[in-house]
Amino acid sequence: MCPSDVAPTNGSENHADALSSPNLSTTHVAIDATTAPSSKSVPTQSNPYAPRYADFLSNTSNFSIIESTLREGEQFANAFFDTEAKIKIAKALSDFGVEYIELTSPAASEQSRQDCEAICKLGLKSKILTHIRCHMDDARIAVETGVDGVDVVIGTSSFLRKYSHGKDMTYILKSAIEVIEFVKSKGIEVRFSSEDSFRSDLVDLLSIYKAVDKVGVNRVGIADTVGCANPRQVYDLVRTLRGVVGCDIECHFHDDTGCSVANAFCALEAGATHIDTSVLGIGERNGITPLGALIARMYVVNPEYIKQKYNLPALRELENLVAEAVEIQVPFNNYITGFCAFTHKAGIHAKAILANPSTYEILKPEDFGMTRYVPIGHRLVGWNAVKSRVEQLDLELSDEQVKDVTAKLKALADVRTQTNEDVDVLLRIYHKHIKAGTLNIGEHSTLDALLQEHKGSKNGNGHLDLPASKKSRVEENGSLVTQ
Amino acid sequence: MCPSDVAPTNGSENHADALSSPNLSTTHVAIDATTAPSSKSVPTQSNPYAPRYADFLSNTSNFSIIESTLREGEQFANAFFDTEAKIKIAKALSDFGVEYIELTSPAASEQSRQDCEAICKLGLKSKILTHIRCHMDDARIAVETGVDGVDVVIGTSSFLRKYSHGKDMTYILKSAIEVIEFVKSKGIEVRFSSEDSFRSDLVDLLSIYKAVDKVGVNRVGIADTVGCANPRQVYDLVRTLRGVVGCDIECHFHDDTGCSVANAFCALEAGATHIDTSVLGIGERNGITPLGALIARMYVVNPEYIKQKYNLPALRELENLVAEAVEIQVPFNNYITGFCAFTHKAGIHAKAILANPSTYEILKPEDFGMTRYVPIGHRLVGWNAVKSRVEQLDLELSDEQVKDVTAKLKALADVRTQTNEDVDVLLRIYHKHIKAGTLNIGEHSTLDALLQEHKGSKNGNGHLDLPASKKSRVEENGSLVTQ
């Protein structure tokens, strides 16, 4: 389906409704007010990643995060959070700046109920939500805990209606309205979400959302519970829904097929207002949209908006805290904080990065308290990266000489990866003997002999009699640190 | 931009051209021939994840994988592949069934050249490609190695033109045509790709692709070198390009902002024919589209097509091989093979999974040689999952009794996660005493005493005098194995 086929006029009319709707969460309005001038203006050409023309339904610079590490994350295979761990994580999430923290239903167990009350009493900056089945028994327990809002969920797909709760759409709507009106009567926020939305009948879905919008729900939720949705499908569904309801739209995406981040982004493009995340993505099966990944994606669209809302340098510690609590390692390829996220290796990449980091980098490592690395002791190295190291070491070599020593470095690295010390020794010996006239360009066997000689003297406690570098800052893993 | 705004008539006309074009790679045509009836017919309603209406430009059931672990993957921070490792990985990739294996440029180092020749001589089922800069020096070395094709790349964005090679578009086009005609004259495949395509000028891009298509390039490539692209942007660019060239279209996506899998999928929807992957996604920075993730995504669209093309149960070993070679751990949340990919924990999930796995599972674990787990020793457990375990243990309890013992299990799990042995002991003691009349529903303090008594007798070498289960199959991590 073509997105722009979906009620273009209705869409904008409804958006106007939405902006003035009393249903919009206050947090959301607050963000709107503080960021309106920059977030809603046409992006400037200085950010090549932002759309060239503004779309006034898009919320890519105007959204809230519902952080569900303490609800969805508790459904992760390894998770067992005791009260102390929950409180630590809730505080860290609030310090990071997420707008909402979602907790396990107080109906799940007695300890879950007590923990929910304890977290509500912390007085955190983030609003506290709890997540319950669409049932009055659960709702009654939830509203007594002191939460700022209740997230209600029920399965609407034929799969879940048949194999899970066994109820029909009429029953679902009746319970939904009863629960929503009850929670609202307590003066707190309420969200109504379907489960497995992408396998639910579209007409059923829109009917129930329209009905709950009418009784004043604060948000409706779309959930890809099984991780089957794809980005254009998400865009179409959310944009259609945007034309049907005036309330906020929350989205929840599982990552079974690798689309949880892209789906969240497309949902915001289509007009969604709230995205569910968890730290490192922990949740049922392989989890949901990771908080760090969503931050990376949205930072690229509008860095200023993201830097102003969230305490980005705190991300790494937050991830380490949760990883430790559930006994996992942060994945090697984790967004932003993975050990190689800012490592540039190929020769052509390193050359350009050294000239201008924007060539191969769209996230500024310094904004996240991270550092860029350009390792050079490998066979893919180019002479420009070697030249940069030569300059850091305050050695004087012509381009022709740098190309010559690079060829030798590549030959050595073809046998084994060279450490930073190996590289520096090679460069210094080459420099010393080229300057002394005891080595000429292309004399690699002479260079081999000189390296062997040095190795011998080093093993015999000898040291290189060479000037120390003034500018070098060498890291443990043998890399150039370019800032 | 609306996808269907992009030259709908041109699109289909050009697709007709493409289908009859001599430029289509032979591998691709072969796949087309064997799978045409199922892949191009309108998907049946039995697969709720496939589009309801067929799009004849979409290649989601008609694509090839260019596996770049031995090229892009060599640019991963930790990677150093010696000849033996490269050969092992190449064989495993070919056995898995990838259509192409891409290798590091033979111009990178002498060992790279020798390894390229060695892999070409293995006679693998996969075609062998090498990846070079757009330069005659590199091309001359490449065509002598015995490869089936050469992938040529040059940066076209203003960033790279300014800070990397410093050449203008006229120069780029001239070199491209020279290299393409040279490689073609050797009777092997040639691809021309821009680098950083999503920050290149659209008119420049389309002009150069049109020109190289005219001189008979086999494929043009789009590369999101910095990981900034988003799915709808990818869809628009590929669909536009599909209307401009008749040759195949290859796409390469970095994962810096979490969209590499979704972008690959949207590229195929728009008419791309080849996707670049690497095992576990290893590559520059945090890498590219992971092979396993692409498989998960495409399996959901058309399981039969994927099962027929690739040896899915071999995926896990292939990933372990590469993880070991580059000294990383497979991420906890890895697609398909991560330890928790098929673990279902929340009560409502477990209940439905036990009734019908399709409720919360879109990948069949058995197709990948994996197993499903439903752990029950935690506070989120529901009584239906406990009932299932009761039946596996051949115990007879009424629903009311199961609900009662579930309440006790949740209370115990509120203090600490219960192992599978803990759960079984609880269920057996409860069953024994309920049947003997020495315990009644709700008498949880009596049950506590009985559990303590058992614990004492166990420490004193006592054993439970209870019938062994007939049907249970208990795994190490204390879970129900439901198949």
CSV table of N, CA and C in Angstrom, one decimal, chain B residues 160-287:
chain,number,residue,atom,x,y,z
B,160,LEU,N,33.6,11.9,0.3
B,160,LEU,CA,34.7,11.0,-0.1
B,160,LEU,C,35.4,11.6,-1.3
B,161,ARG,N,34.7,12.3,-2.2
B,161,ARG,CA,35.4,12.9,-3.3
B,161,ARG,C,36.4,14.0,-2.8
B,162,LYS,N,36.0,14.7,-1.7
B,162,LYS,CA,36.9,15.7,-1.2
B,162,LYS,C,38.0,15.2,-0.3
B,163,TYR,N,37.6,14.2,0.6
B,163,TYR,CA,38.6,13.8,1.6
B,163,TYR,C,39.3,12.5,1.3
B,164,SER,N,38.8,11.7,0.4
B,164,SER,CA,39.4,10.4,0.1
B,164,SER,C,40.2,10.5,-1.2
B,165,HIS,N,39.6,10.2,-2.3
B,165,HIS,CA,40.4,10.1,-3.5
B,165,HIS,C,40.6,11.5,-4.3
B,166,GLY,N,39.7,12.5,-4.0
B,166,GLY,CA,39.9,13.8,-4.6
B,166,GLY,C,39.5,13.9,-6.1
B,167,LYS,N,38.8,12.9,-6.6
B,167,LYS,CA,38.5,12.9,-8.1
B,167,LYS,C,37.1,13.4,-8.3
B,168,ASP,N,36.8,14.0,-9.5
B,168,ASP,CA,35.5,14.5,-9.9
B,168,ASP,C,34.7,13.4,-10.6
B,169,MET,N,33.4,13.6,-10.9
B,169,MET,CA,32.6,12.6,-11.5
B,169,MET,C,33.0,12.2,-12.9
B,170,THR,N,33.5,13.1,-13.6
B,170,THR,CA,34.0,12.8,-15.0
B,170,THR,C,35.1,11.8,-14.9
B,171,TYR,N,36.1,12.0,-14.0
B,171,TYR,CA,37.2,11.1,-13.8
B,171,TYR,C,36.7,9.7,-13.4
B,172,ILE,N,35.7,9.8,-12.4
B,172,ILE,CA,35.2,8.5,-11.9
B,172,ILE,C,34.6,7.7,-13.0
B,173,LEU,N,33.8,8.3,-13.8
B,173,LEU,CA,33.1,7.6,-14.9
B,173,LEU,C,34.1,7.0,-15.9
B,174,LYS,N,35.1,7.8,-16.2
B,174,LYS,CA,36.1,7.4,-17.2
B,174,LYS,C,36.9,6.1,-16.6
B,175,SER,N,37.3,6.2,-15.4
B,175,SER,CA,38.0,5.0,-14.8
B,175,SER,C,37.0,3.8,-14.7
B,176,ALA,N,35.8,4.1,-14.4
B,176,ALA,CA,34.8,3.0,-14.2
B,176,ALA,C,34.7,2.2,-15.5
B,177,ILE,N,34.5,3.0,-16.6
B,177,ILE,CA,34.3,2.3,-17.9
B,177,ILE,C,35.5,1.6,-18.3
B,178,GLU,N,36.7,2.1,-18.1
B,178,GLU,CA,38.0,1.5,-18.4
B,178,GLU,C,38.1,0.1,-17.7
B,179,VAL,N,37.8,0.2,-16.4
B,179,VAL,CA,38.0,-1.0,-15.6
B,179,VAL,C,36.9,-2.1,-16.0
B,180,ILE,N,35.7,-1.6,-16.1
B,180,ILE,CA,34.6,-2.6,-16.5
B,180,ILE,C,34.9,-3.2,-17.8
B,181,GLU,N,35.3,-2.5,-18.8
B,181,GLU,CA,35.5,-3.1,-20.1
B,181,GLU,C,36.7,-4.0,-20.1
B,182,PHE,N,37.7,-3.7,-19.2
B,182,PHE,CA,38.9,-4.6,-19.1
B,182,PHE,C,38.5,-5.9,-18.4
B,183,VAL,N,37.7,-5.8,-17.3
B,183,VAL,CA,37.3,-7.1,-16.6
B,183,VAL,C,36.4,-7.9,-17.5
B,184,LYS,N,35.5,-7.3,-18.2
B,184,LYS,CA,34.6,-8.0,-19.1
B,184,LYS,C,35.4,-8.7,-20.2
B,185,SER,N,36.4,-8.1,-20.7
B,185,SER,CA,37.2,-8.6,-21.8
B,185,SER,C,37.9,-9.9,-21.3
B,186,LYS,N,37.9,-10.2,-20.0
B,186,LYS,CA,38.5,-11.4,-19.5
B,186,LYS,C,37.4,-12.5,-19.3
B,187,GLY,N,36.2,-12.1,-19.7
B,187,GLY,CA,35.1,-13.1,-19.6
B,187,GLY,C,34.6,-13.4,-18.2
B,188,ILE,N,34.8,-12.5,-17.3
B,188,ILE,CA,34.2,-12.7,-15.9
B,188,ILE,C,33.3,-11.6,-15.5
B,189,GLU,N,32.5,-11.8,-14.5
B,189,GLU,CA,31.5,-10.9,-14.0
B,189,GLU,C,32.2,-9.6,-13.5
B,190,VAL,N,31.5,-8.5,-13.6
B,190,VAL,CA,31.9,-7.3,-13.0
B,190,VAL,C,30.8,-6.5,-12.5
B,191,ARG,N,31.0,-6.0,-11.2
B,191,ARG,CA,30.1,-5.1,-10.6
B,191,ARG,C,30.7,-3.7,-10.4
B,192,PHE,N,29.9,-2.7,-10.6
B,192,PHE,CA,30.4,-1.3,-10.2
B,192,PHE,C,29.5,-0.8,-9.1
B,193,SER,N,30.2,-0.4,-8.0
B,193,SER,CA,29.4,0.2,-6.9
B,193,SER,C,29.9,1.6,-6.5
B,194,SER,N,29.0,2.4,-6.2
B,194,SER,CA,29.4,3.7,-5.5
B,194,SER,C,29.7,3.3,-4.0
B,195,GLU,N,30.3,4.2,-3.3
B,195,GLU,CA,30.5,4.1,-1.9
B,195,GLU,C,29.7,5.2,-1.3
B,196,ASP,N,29.2,5.1,-0.1
B,196,ASP,CA,28.5,6.2,0.6
B,196,ASP,C,27.4,6.7,-0.3
B,197,SER,N,26.6,5.8,-0.9
B,197,SER,CA,25.6,6.2,-2.0
B,197,SER,C,24.6,7.1,-1.4
B,198,PHE,N,24.2,7.0,-0.1
B,198,PHE,CA,23.1,7.8,0.4
B,198,PHE,C,23.5,9.2,0.7
B,199,ARG,N,24.8,9.5,0.6
B,199,ARG,CA,25.2,10.9,0.7
B,199,ARG,C,25.8,11.4,-0.6
B,200,SER,N,25.5,10.7,-1.7
B,200,SER,CA,25.9,11.1,-3.0
B,200,SER,C,24.7,11.8,-3.7
B,201,ASP,N,25.1,12.7,-4.7
B,201,ASP,CA,24.0,13.4,-5.4
B,201,ASP,C,23.3,12.4,-6.3
B,202,LEU,N,21.9,12.5,-6.2
B,202,LEU,CA,21.1,11.5,-6.9
B,202,LEU,C,21.3,11.5,-8.4
B,203,VAL,N,21.4,12.7,-8.9
B,203,VAL,CA,21.6,12.8,-10.4
B,203,VAL,C,22.9,12.2,-10.8
B,204,ASP,N,24.0,12.6,-10.1
B,204,ASP,CA,25.3,12.0,-10.3
B,204,ASP,C,25.2,10.5,-10.3
B,205,LEU,N,24.6,9.9,-9.3
B,205,LEU,CA,24.5,8.5,-9.1
B,205,LEU,C,23.8,7.8,-10.3
B,206,LEU,N,22.6,8.3,-10.6
B,206,LEU,CA,21.8,7.7,-11.7
B,206,LEU,C,22.6,7.8,-13.0
B,207,SER,N,23.3,9.0,-13.2
B,207,SER,CA,24.0,9.1,-14.5
B,207,SER,C,25.1,8.1,-14.6
B,208,ILE,N,25.8,7.9,-13.6
B,208,ILE,CA,27.0,6.9,-13.6
B,208,ILE,C,26.4,5.5,-13.8
B,209,TYR,N,25.4,5.2,-13.0
B,209,TYR,CA,24.8,3.8,-13.1
B,209,TYR,C,24.3,3.6,-14.5
B,210,LYS,N,23.6,4.6,-15.1
B,210,LYS,CA,23.1,4.4,-16.4
B,210,LYS,C,24.2,4.2,-17.4
B,211,ALA,N,25.3,4.9,-17.3
B,211,ALA,CA,26.4,4.8,-18.2
B,211,ALA,C,27.1,3.4,-18.1
B,212,VAL,N,27.3,3.0,-16.9
B,212,VAL,CA,28.0,1.6,-16.7
B,212,VAL,C,27.0,0.5,-17.1
B,213,ASP,N,25.7,0.7,-17.0
B,213,ASP,CA,24.8,-0.3,-17.4
B,213,ASP,C,24.9,-0.4,-18.9
B,214,LYS,N,25.1,0.7,-19.6
B,214,LYS,CA,25.1,0.7,-21.1
B,214,LYS,C,26.4,0.0,-21.6
B,215,VAL,N,27.5,0.0,-20.9
B,215,VAL,CA,28.7,-0.7,-21.3
B,215,VAL,C,28.7,-2.1,-20.9
B,216,GLY,N,27.6,-2.6,-20.2
B,216,GLY,CA,27.4,-4.0,-20.0
B,216,GLY,C,27.9,-4.5,-18.6
B,217,VAL,N,27.9,-3.7,-17.6
B,217,VAL,CA,28.2,-4.1,-16.3
B,217,VAL,C,27.2,-5.2,-15.8
B,218,ASN,N,27.6,-6.2,-15.0
B,218,ASN,CA,26.6,-7.2,-14.6
B,218,ASN,C,25.7,-6.7,-13.5
B,219,ARG,N,26.3,-6.0,-12.6
B,219,ARG,CA,25.6,-5.5,-11.4
B,219,ARG,C,26.0,-4.0,-11.1
B,220,VAL,N,25.1,-3.2,-10.6
B,220,VAL,CA,25.5,-2.0,-10.0
B,220,VAL,C,25.3,-2.2,-8.5
B,221,GLY,N,26.1,-1.5,-7.7
B,221,GLY,CA,25.9,-1.6,-6.2
B,221,GLY,C,25.6,-0.3,-5.6
B,222,ILE,N,24.7,-0.4,-4.5
B,222,ILE,CA,24.4,0.7,-3.7
B,222,ILE,C,25.0,0.4,-2.3
B,223,ALA,N,25.8,1.3,-1.7
B,223,ALA,CA,26.4,1.0,-0.4
B,223,ALA,C,26.1,2.1,0.6
B,224,ASP,N,25.5,1.7,1.7
B,224,ASP,CA,25.4,2.6,2.8
B,224,ASP,C,26.6,2.4,3.7
B,225,THR,N,27.7,3.0,3.3
B,225,THR,CA,29.0,2.8,3.9
B,225,THR,C,29.1,3.3,5.3
B,226,VAL,N,28.3,4.3,5.6
B,226,VAL,CA,28.4,4.9,7.0
B,226,VAL,C,27.2,4.5,7.9
B,227,GLY,N,26.3,3.7,7.3
B,227,GLY,CA,25.2,3.2,8.2
B,227,GLY,C,24.2,4.3,8.5
B,228,CYS,N,23.9,5.2,7.6
B,228,CYS,CA,23.0,6.3,7.9
B,228,CYS,C,21.6,6.1,7.3
B,229,ALA,N,21.5,5.2,6.3
B,229,ALA,CA,20.3,5.1,5.5
B,229,ALA,C,19.1,4.5,6.4
B,230,ASN,N,17.9,4.9,6.0
B,230,ASN,CA,16.7,4.3,6.6
B,230,ASN,C,15.8,3.6,5.6
B,231,PRO,N,15.0,2.7,6.0
B,231,PRO,CA,14.3,1.8,5.1
B,231,PRO,C,13.5,2.4,4.0
B,232,ARG,N,12.7,3.5,4.3
B,232,ARG,CA,11.9,4.0,3.2
B,232,ARG,C,12.8,4.8,2.2
B,233,GLN,N,13.9,5.3,2.6
B,233,GLN,CA,14.8,6.0,1.8
B,233,GLN,C,15.5,4.9,0.8
B,234,VAL,N,15.8,3.8,1.4
B,234,VAL,CA,16.4,2.7,0.6
B,234,VAL,C,15.4,2.2,-0.4
B,235,TYR,N,14.2,2.1,0.0
B,235,TYR,CA,13.2,1.6,-0.9
B,235,TYR,C,13.1,2.6,-2.1
B,236,ASP,N,13.0,3.9,-1.8
B,236,ASP,CA,12.8,4.9,-2.9
B,236,ASP,C,14.0,4.9,-3.8
B,237,LEU,N,15.2,4.8,-3.3
B,237,LEU,CA,16.4,4.9,-4.2
B,237,LEU,C,16.5,3.6,-5.0
B,238,VAL,N,16.3,2.5,-4.5
B,238,VAL,CA,16.4,1.2,-5.2
B,238,VAL,C,15.3,1.2,-6.3
B,239,ARG,N,14.1,1.6,-5.9
B,239,ARG,CA,13.0,1.5,-6.9
B,239,ARG,C,13.3,2.5,-8.0
B,240,THR,N,13.8,3.7,-7.7
B,240,THR,CA,14.1,4.6,-8.8
B,240,THR,C,15.2,4.0,-9.7
B,241,LEU,N,16.2,3.5,-9.1
B,241,LEU,CA,17.3,2.9,-9.8
B,241,LEU,C,16.8,1.7,-10.7
B,242,ARG,N,15.9,0.9,-10.2
B,242,ARG,CA,15.3,-0.2,-10.9
B,242,ARG,C,14.7,0.3,-12.3
B,243,GLY,N,14.2,1.5,-12.3
B,243,GLY,CA,13.7,2.1,-13.5
B,243,GLY,C,14.7,2.7,-14.4
B,244,VAL,N,16.0,2.7,-14.0
B,244,VAL,CA,17.0,3.4,-14.8
B,244,VAL,C,18.0,2.3,-15.4
B,245,VAL,N,18.3,1.3,-14.7
B,245,VAL,CA,19.2,0.3,-15.2
B,245,VAL,C,18.5,-1.1,-15.5
B,246,GLY,N,19.1,-1.9,-16.4
B,246,GLY,CA,18.5,-3.2,-16.7
B,246,GLY,C,19.3,-4.3,-16.0
B,247,CYS,N,20.5,-4.0,-15.5
B,247,CYS,CA,21.3,-5.0,-14.9
B,247,CYS,C,20.9,-5.3,-13.4
B,248,ASP,N,21.6,-6.2,-12.8
B,248,ASP,CA,21.2,-6.6,-11.4
B,248,ASP,C,21.6,-5.4,-10.5
B,249,ILE,N,21.0,-5.4,-9.3
B,249,ILE,CA,21.3,-4.4,-8.3
B,249,ILE,C,21.7,-5.1,-7.0
B,250,GLU,N,22.9,-4.7,-6.5
B,250,GLU,CA,23.5,-5.3,-5.3
B,250,GLU,C,23.4,-4.2,-4.2
B,251,CYS,N,23.1,-4.6,-2.9
B,251,CYS,CA,23.1,-3.6,-1.9
B,251,CYS,C,23.9,-4.0,-0.7
B,252,HIS,N,24.5,-3.0,0.0
B,252,HIS,CA,25.5,-3.2,1.1
B,252,HIS,C,25.1,-2.3,2.2
B,253,PHE,N,24.8,-2.8,3.4
B,253,PHE,CA,24.3,-1.9,4.4
B,253,PHE,C,25.1,-2.1,5.7
B,254,HIS,N,25.6,-1.0,6.2
B,254,HIS,CA,26.3,-1.0,7.5
B,254,HIS,C,25.2,-0.8,8.6
B,255,ASP,N,25.6,-1.2,9.8
B,255,ASP,CA,24.6,-1.4,10.9
B,255,ASP,C,24.7,-0.3,12.0
B,256,ASP,N,25.4,0.7,11.8
B,256,ASP,CA,25.7,1.7,12.9
B,256,ASP,C,24.4,2.2,13.6
B,257,THR,N,23.3,2.3,12.8
B,257,THR,CA,22.1,2.8,13.4
B,257,THR,C,20.9,1.7,13.4
B,258,GLY,N,21.3,0.4,13.3
B,258,GLY,CA,20.4,-0.6,13.6
B,258,GLY,C,19.4,-1.0,12.4
B,259,CYS,N,19.7,-0.5,11.2
B,259,CYS,CA,18.8,-0.7,10.1
B,259,CYS,C,19.3,-1.6,9.0
B,260,SER,N,20.5,-2.3,9.2
B,260,SER,CA,21.1,-3.1,8.1
B,260,SER,C,20.2,-4.2,7.6
B,261,VAL,N,19.4,-4.8,8.5
B,261,VAL,CA,18.6,-6.0,8.1
B,261,VAL,C,17.3,-5.4,7.4
B,262,ALA,N,16.7,-4.4,8.0
B,262,ALA,CA,15.5,-3.9,7.4
B,262,ALA,C,15.8,-3.2,6.1
B,263,ASN,N,16.9,-2.5,6.0
B,263,ASN,CA,17.3,-1.9,4.7
B,263,ASN,C,17.5,-2.9,3.6
B,264,ALA,N,18.1,-4.1,3.9
B,264,ALA,CA,18.3,-5.1,3.0
B,264,ALA,C,16.9,-5.6,2.5
B,265,PHE,N,16.0,-5.8,3.4
B,265,PHE,CA,14.7,-6.3,3.1
B,265,PHE,C,14.0,-5.3,2.2
B,266,CYS,N,14.0,-4.0,2.5
B,266,CYS,CA,13.3,-3.0,1.7
B,266,CYS,C,14.0,-2.9,0.3
B,267,ALA,N,15.3,-3.1,0.3
B,267,ALA,CA,15.9,-3.1,-1.0
B,267,ALA,C,15.4,-4.2,-1.9
B,268,LEU,N,15.2,-5.4,-1.4
B,268,LEU,CA,14.7,-6.5,-2.1
B,268,LEU,C,13.3,-6.2,-2.5
B,269,GLU,N,12.5,-5.7,-1.6
B,269,GLU,CA,11.1,-5.3,-2.0
B,269,GLU,C,11.1,-4.4,-3.2
B,270,ALA,N,12.1,-3.5,-3.2
B,270,ALA,CA,12.1,-2.5,-4.3
B,270,ALA,C,12.7,-3.0,-5.6
B,271,GLY,N,13.3,-4.2,-5.6
B,271,GLY,CA,13.8,-4.7,-6.8
B,271,GLY,C,15.3,-5.0,-6.8
B,272,ALA,N,16.0,-4.9,-5.7
B,272,ALA,CA,17.4,-5.3,-5.6
B,272,ALA,C,17.4,-6.8,-5.8
B,273,THR,N,18.6,-7.3,-6.3
B,273,THR,CA,18.7,-8.7,-6.6
B,273,THR,C,19.8,-9.4,-5.7
B,274,HIS,N,20.7,-8.7,-5.2
B,274,HIS,CA,21.8,-9.2,-4.4
B,274,HIS,C,22.0,-8.5,-3.1
B,275,ILE,N,22.2,-9.2,-2.0
B,275,ILE,CA,22.5,-8.5,-0.7
B,275,ILE,C,23.8,-9.0,-0.2
B,276,ASP,N,24.6,-8.0,0.3
B,276,ASP,CA,25.9,-8.4,1.0
B,276,ASP,C,25.6,-8.7,2.5
B,277,THR,N,26.3,-9.7,2.9
B,277,THR,CA,26.2,-10.1,4.4
B,277,THR,C,27.6,-10.5,4.9
B,278,SER,N,27.7,-10.6,6.2
B,278,SER,CA,28.9,-11.3,6.7
B,278,SER,C,28.4,-12.1,7.9
B,279,VAL,N,29.1,-13.2,8.3
B,279,VAL,CA,28.7,-14.0,9.4
B,279,VAL,C,28.8,-13.2,10.7
B,280,LEU,N,27.7,-13.2,11.4
B,280,LEU,CA,27.6,-12.4,12.7
B,280,LEU,C,27.7,-10.9,12.4
B,281,GLY,N,27.7,-10.5,11.1
B,281,GLY,CA,27.7,-9.1,10.7
B,281,GLY,C,29.1,-8.5,10.9
B,282,ILE,N,30.2,-9.2,11.1
B,282,ILE,CA,31.5,-8.6,11.3
B,282,ILE,C,31.9,-7.7,10.1
B,283,GLY,N,32.5,-6.6,10.4
B,283,GLY,CA,33.0,-5.7,9.4
B,283,GLY,C,33.6,-4.4,10.0
B,284,GLU,N,33.8,-3.4,9.2
B,284,GLU,CA,34.2,-2.1,9.8
B,284,GLU,C,33.2,-1.6,10.9
B,285,ARG,N,33.8,-1.0,11.9
B,285,ARG,CA,33.0,-0.5,13.0
B,285,ARG,C,32.1,-1.7,13.6
B,286,ASN,N,30.8,-1.5,13.7
B,286,ASN,CA,30.0,-2.6,14.2
B,286,ASN,C,29.4,-3.5,13.1
B,287,GLY,N,29.9,-3.3,11.9
B,287,GLY,CA,29.6,-4.3,10.8
B,287,GLY,C,28.4,-4.0,9.9
